[in-house]
Amino acid sequence: MTKKVLVVDDDPDIRELIAFKLRQQDFEVHLAADGEEALVVLRDEQPQLALLDVMMPKRSGLEVLQALRDDPETQSLPVIMLTAKAQEADVERGFDLGADDYIVKPFSPRELMSRVRAVMTRGNA
Amino acid sequence: MRFISRLEPRTLRNQLRVAFAFFLAVIVVSGASSLVALVRAHSAAHAVAHDGARLVEANASILQAMTNAQTALRGFALSGDDTLLAPYDAGREQYADALRRARELGSDHAPIQRAIAEESRLADIWFAQVASDLRTGAYDVTRGDVLFTRFREAHAAGTAAMQEHREADDAAAEHAVRTSMAVLTVWCAAGLAVGFMVSRRTVRRTSTSLAGVQDALASLAAGDLQVRAAEDGPEEMSAVARAVNGLGEVLERLTKEQRDRFHDEQAIRHASRSMRKTLEVEAVATHATAAAGELLCTASVLFARRAGDQWTLEAAWHFDPACPFAALTDLPASFGAVATAAGDDRRARTSGRTRDQFVDADRAATNALAAELGAGSMLLVPVANGTLQGALVALSDRERTWSPHDVYLAEALAREASAAVITAVAYEREREMVQLLTTLDEAQQDRIQRDDLLTEVARVAHADLDVDKIVARSVAALGPRLDVDIAMLRLHDGTGVSRRAGVWCSPGTEAPPLYAAGAAKFVLDQASAAGRTVFVTDVDVDDRLPPEARVALGSLGCRSMLAVPLAAGGTPIGVLELAAREPREWRAEDVDLLERIGREIDTALRHAQAYATERELVNGLQELERTRADFVASVSHELRSPLASILGYVELLGDGDAGRLTVEQAQMVTVVERNGRRLLGQVEDLLTLSRIGAGTFSLQVEPADVALLAERAVEAVRPRARSAQLSMSIDVAPDVPALEADTVQLERVLSNLLVNAVKFTPTGGSIEISIRAAGNGVRVAVSDTGIGIPEAEQPALFDRFFRASNAQASGIEGTGLGLFIAKTVVERHGGVIGVESAIGAGTTFWFTLPRVARTAERSLVPRLHSREET
């Protein structure tokens, strides 16, 4: 069964970059450009993994993560945070809120894929 | 008896001897007398018994011889026988013999001699008759018988006389015995009487002396020490009496000494009591000097008191108020030294002649001081109790030897004085304190109230930074606590017209029109013009006031007012006014208080104004700061996001995800990637610089393997090194310890140094990294065979934006941030960074890192690479 991955980033180029790599790996990719949209997609599609950019308009990645963790249905959904290097405090807060991993922009698509696989494996186990 | 008295031996022994001698003499004499009497009685009896008997016997023999002769004769006569004449002749011879014996025995007695003589005459007559008859041859018997009878009669008379004489001798002997006995009796009686008298006298004399001694001892024991025993009587007794008297004297002397000592002590105690009672140092000194003067019997006594090095005459006592010492008012300069020396060794100082034990080391100084004081002799005792408080000085105008007793008295007094001085000083201090406190208390209460008011108003005024609130609250705080009816604070702008004001009114007082001119304006003008407080005690009597001011004040319903200009800053900004309906004295304290309050309000108002200005400025700055922070954040995001895309897509291209690339395409993609990464590095450097500048740069410390980091840095630059044909090597010593460090920053430093080395090393050169243990950490050196750095520029090498001249000249690009950031990172770790270089001879950059970073916080975030490794 194809796994669904939600990619949330306000930068369409980044979204596409990640989506490209994920599709190569036969994931079913859903995209969202901001936090609110992400929550809608999460509810509608119920993906097995979410890649959340921290800094986004409307609702930040951290707020989305908070909402995810507050909802019993999405409480255990694996989440990888995308963050800029300067925002280490955000990373810390992300882990506090229950993020499974994080990756600093600019990132290597290859590395991202290996992390996605690692988190998925862990989530399935 | 007088004789005996005269010869009387003075000792008891002799007297007893005499007495015994008397008794012995009496015994001996009486014995001898008895013996004599006995002998005499015996001899008398013997004489009577013997001589008398022999006489009688001799007389009887005479008669016998005569009788024999007559008998024979008669026979002859009758017979005529001649033979019978022989017995006659024998008788005649017997007669002669007996007669001679009788005469001998009776020779000492006349009557007997006479009787014997008569006998012999008559016998001789007979014999003569006989003889004549015989011659005739016829004896006439008759005639012869007659004659013979006559003889016999004489003989009988003789015998009678002798008998008589014998009786008389008996009587005489008896008389003699009686007489002897009588004499003996008298003698014995006399001896006994004398002996008795002597004994009695001896006993009486001895017992009298003994009684005297006994009485004396009893009196001594009873405490009457003046009684003495009479020293008469026998020598032994007088010796005992003398001894007892001596004892009495000793006792009396001791008692007197004791009494004197007691008296001294009592006097000292009395002085001490007086001294302690006064609780004033001067009075203590006066008592001490008076007591010392009386106890020491001296001319003058001084009490010197010490305060630091200063000695002052606290009190003086003079036996004679007109004596020369009475003129003393100051102590000579040398006094301090002598008194201090005495205080140091705690011994008295005496001048003049004295006992050896008081001869002190500084005798010369003491004598000099005495001479300076004009004293014949001086006794100085320190008054000290731990610290030297003063000295007690006894002066004598004559030369005087100070006895140990004098010194004892003076020292005892000094001790008492010392204790009293301490008490007095403490009491004086306490009293001063109490007085001070009492006086302070009222002033204090007043001042405290005023200070409270000042503090309260100041607090209220300073509590806010809003001008209107300050004005309103100040008067509200001030009014109720001053005895006034109106408290008003007006601010005025440049035109002098009140713009804003606060007013407080006592209950029942009508609020004055805030903008009223009149009195207030007058006072305000006056105060402003004078720049000082103006007040009116009573408007009805103050004739300085212009009529309109009077009217205006009247319209306020007030008769008294005070105005304080608020002009601390030079320009008046307002005026504080207080008004009372009744006339009121404005005391200096009130004016002072209100001026101070005015200054506080003034300051508060100025602060408020300054604050308003400042607040605008701060708001601007805060806005600016926010903008800057936003800018940095957005730069971080905005620059990264496109770079993230670029680098991501370049990687896809390079990996052939979008189709296989030709060699040229692949090279071009590599160029794009390299420059993208360079741009990213520059963005990172700028962000780091910004964070260092903002003070938000911090290390994230975790276990770090320097060798591994170095390898990764080398791998990162290897493509560039390879293209420049540079050989690269890493030399890691085996004993390099593991570090606690910020791995991200450290890797950045290493790659920065390596990139520099690659950039500045010509083709064919070599680069070496050496990692060694050093001290308590690691030393890393990056050496190259590059162009080197001019020595003069080396000190500035690590400055921000600095670039070496030859680097700029050779057209090698760079931002001049790398070394600055490296230096910051190394130093934040507690390490040192440095460079050794010469033009054309290559460069070595080195840095040290302590095993544990000094000023760092531990990273709470697991690093990316550490996750990769797991």
Tab-separated table of N, CA, C and O in Angstrom, chain B residues 231-265:
chain	number	residue	atom	x	y	z
B	231	GLU	N	55.914	45.848	137.451
B	231	GLU	CA	57.130	45.050	137.246
B	231	GLU	C	57.927	44.974	138.535
B	231	GLU	O	59.146	45.131	138.535
B	232	ASP	N	57.272	44.833	139.733
B	232	ASP	CA	58.023	44.667	140.992
B	232	ASP	C	57.973	43.199	141.368
B	232	ASP	O	57.648	42.348	140.557
B	233	GLY	N	58.277	42.962	142.632
B	233	GLY	CA	58.277	41.577	143.073
B	233	GLY	C	59.550	40.898	142.664
B	233	GLY	O	60.496	41.554	142.186
B	234	PRO	N	59.594	39.630	142.845
B	234	PRO	CA	60.807	38.882	142.531
B	234	PRO	C	61.172	39.075	141.066
B	234	PRO	O	60.310	39.365	140.247
B	235	GLU	N	62.437	38.869	140.834
B	235	GLU	CA	62.909	39.132	139.472
B	235	GLU	C	62.196	38.284	138.452
B	235	GLU	O	61.841	38.743	137.370
B	236	GLU	N	61.977	37.008	138.832
B	236	GLU	CA	61.284	36.134	137.881
B	236	GLU	C	59.921	36.698	137.547
B	236	GLU	O	59.504	36.773	136.394
B	237	MET	N	59.241	37.113	138.577
B	237	MET	CA	57.891	37.617	138.363
B	237	MET	C	57.914	38.916	137.571
B	237	MET	O	57.091	39.141	136.704
B	238	SER	N	58.908	39.754	137.902
B	238	SER	CA	58.970	41.015	137.140
B	238	SER	C	59.350	40.734	135.700
B	238	SER	O	58.900	41.420	134.787
B	239	ALA	N	60.161	39.656	135.509
B	239	ALA	CA	60.479	39.285	134.120
B	239	ALA	C	59.218	38.857	133.394
B	239	ALA	O	58.964	39.274	132.248
B	240	VAL	N	58.410	38.033	134.078
B	240	VAL	CA	57.144	37.609	133.468
B	240	VAL	C	56.282	38.831	133.201
B	240	VAL	O	55.702	38.983	132.119
B	241	ALA	N	56.219	39.732	134.151
B	241	ALA	CA	55.404	40.941	133.982
B	241	ALA	C	55.912	41.751	132.814
B	241	ALA	O	55.136	42.254	132.007
B	242	ARG	N	57.246	41.823	132.721
B	242	ARG	CA	57.818	42.575	131.595
B	242	ARG	C	57.431	41.921	130.271
B	242	ARG	O	57.048	42.591	129.318
B	243	ALA	N	57.505	40.586	130.272
B	243	ALA	CA	57.146	39.862	129.042
B	243	ALA	C	55.688	40.120	128.687
B	243	ALA	O	55.348	40.403	127.525
B	244	VAL	N	54.866	40.040	129.711
B	244	VAL	CA	53.437	40.281	129.471
B	244	VAL	C	53.222	41.708	128.991
B	244	VAL	O	52.469	41.958	128.045
B	245	ASN	N	53.934	42.628	129.611
B	245	ASN	CA	53.798	44.025	129.185
B	245	ASN	C	54.261	44.203	127.750
B	245	ASN	O	53.666	44.949	126.973
B	246	GLY	N	55.387	43.490	127.456
B	246	GLY	CA	55.880	43.539	126.063
B	246	GLY	C	54.816	43.034	125.108
B	246	GLY	O	54.535	43.643	124.066
B	247	LEU	N	54.222	41.932	125.497
B	247	LEU	CA	53.151	41.347	124.684
B	247	LEU	C	52.024	42.358	124.493
B	247	LEU	O	51.509	42.548	123.382
B	248	GLY	N	51.709	42.987	125.609
B	248	GLY	CA	50.645	44.008	125.566
B	248	GLY	C	51.007	45.116	124.612
B	248	GLY	O	50.173	45.573	123.828
B	249	GLU	N	52.276	45.518	124.643
B	249	GLU	CA	52.682	46.596	123.745
B	249	GLU	C	52.578	46.178	122.291
B	249	GLU	O	52.096	46.921	121.446
B	250	VAL	N	53.073	44.935	122.056
B	250	VAL	CA	52.990	44.420	120.684
B	250	VAL	C	51.535	44.391	120.231
B	250	VAL	O	51.188	44.852	119.137
B	251	LEU	N	50.709	43.861	121.131
B	251	LEU	CA	49.284	43.776	120.813
B	251	LEU	C	48.718	45.163	120.537
B	251	LEU	O	47.979	45.377	119.576
B	252	GLU	N	49.104	46.075	121.360
B	252	GLU	CA	48.584	47.423	121.219
B	252	GLU	C	49.035	48.029	119.900
B	252	GLU	O	48.257	48.639	119.179
B	253	ARG	N	50.334	47.736	119.592
B	253	ARG	CA	50.861	48.281	118.348
B	253	ARG	C	50.123	47.662	117.151
B	253	ARG	O	49.678	48.354	116.240
B	254	LEU	N	49.995	46.326	117.237
B	254	LEU	CA	49.299	45.627	116.143
B	254	LEU	C	47.875	46.131	116.015
B	254	LEU	O	47.376	46.393	114.921
B	255	THR	N	47.239	46.255	117.150
B	255	THR	CA	45.856	46.717	117.144
B	255	THR	C	45.780	48.117	116.567
B	255	THR	O	44.902	48.445	115.773
B	256	LYS	N	46.785	48.900	116.958
B	256	LYS	CA	46.791	50.271	116.452
B	256	LYS	C	46.995	50.256	114.933
B	256	LYS	O	46.288	50.950	114.197
B	257	GLU	N	47.946	49.392	114.508
B	257	GLU	CA	48.182	49.288	113.066
B	257	GLU	C	46.919	48.839	112.362
B	257	GLU	O	46.536	49.378	111.327
B	258	GLN	N	46.291	47.833	112.982
B	258	GLN	CA	45.064	47.302	112.387
B	258	GLN	C	44.011	48.398	112.327
B	258	GLN	O	43.314	48.557	111.341
B	259	ARG	N	43.969	49.118	113.428
B	259	ARG	CA	42.987	50.191	113.488
B	259	ARG	C	43.311	51.252	112.431
B	259	ARG	O	42.437	51.762	111.743
B	260	ASP	N	44.643	51.525	112.345
B	260	ASP	CA	45.063	52.499	111.337
B	260	ASP	C	44.689	51.999	109.950
B	260	ASP	O	44.148	52.736	109.133
B	261	ARG	N	45.001	50.702	109.730
B	261	ARG	CA	44.702	50.107	108.428
B	261	ARG	C	43.188	50.171	108.156
B	261	ARG	O	42.732	50.562	107.095
B	262	PHE	N	42.457	49.803	109.207
B	262	PHE	CA	40.997	49.837	109.101
B	262	PHE	C	40.544	51.263	108.807
B	262	PHE	O	39.696	51.516	107.961
B	263	HIS	N	41.188	52.164	109.542
B	263	HIS	CA	40.845	53.573	109.344
B	263	HIS	C	41.146	53.992	107.903
B	263	HIS	O	40.325	54.624	107.240
B	264	ASP	N	42.351	53.541	107.440
B	264	ASP	CA	42.735	53.848	106.055
B	264	ASP	C	41.691	53.305	105.096
B	264	ASP	O	41.213	53.996	104.203
B	265	GLU	N	41.373	52.026	105.346
B	265	GLU	CA	40.458	51.388	104.403
B	265	GLU	C	39.099	52.042	104.437
B	265	GLU	O	38.450	52.220	103.412
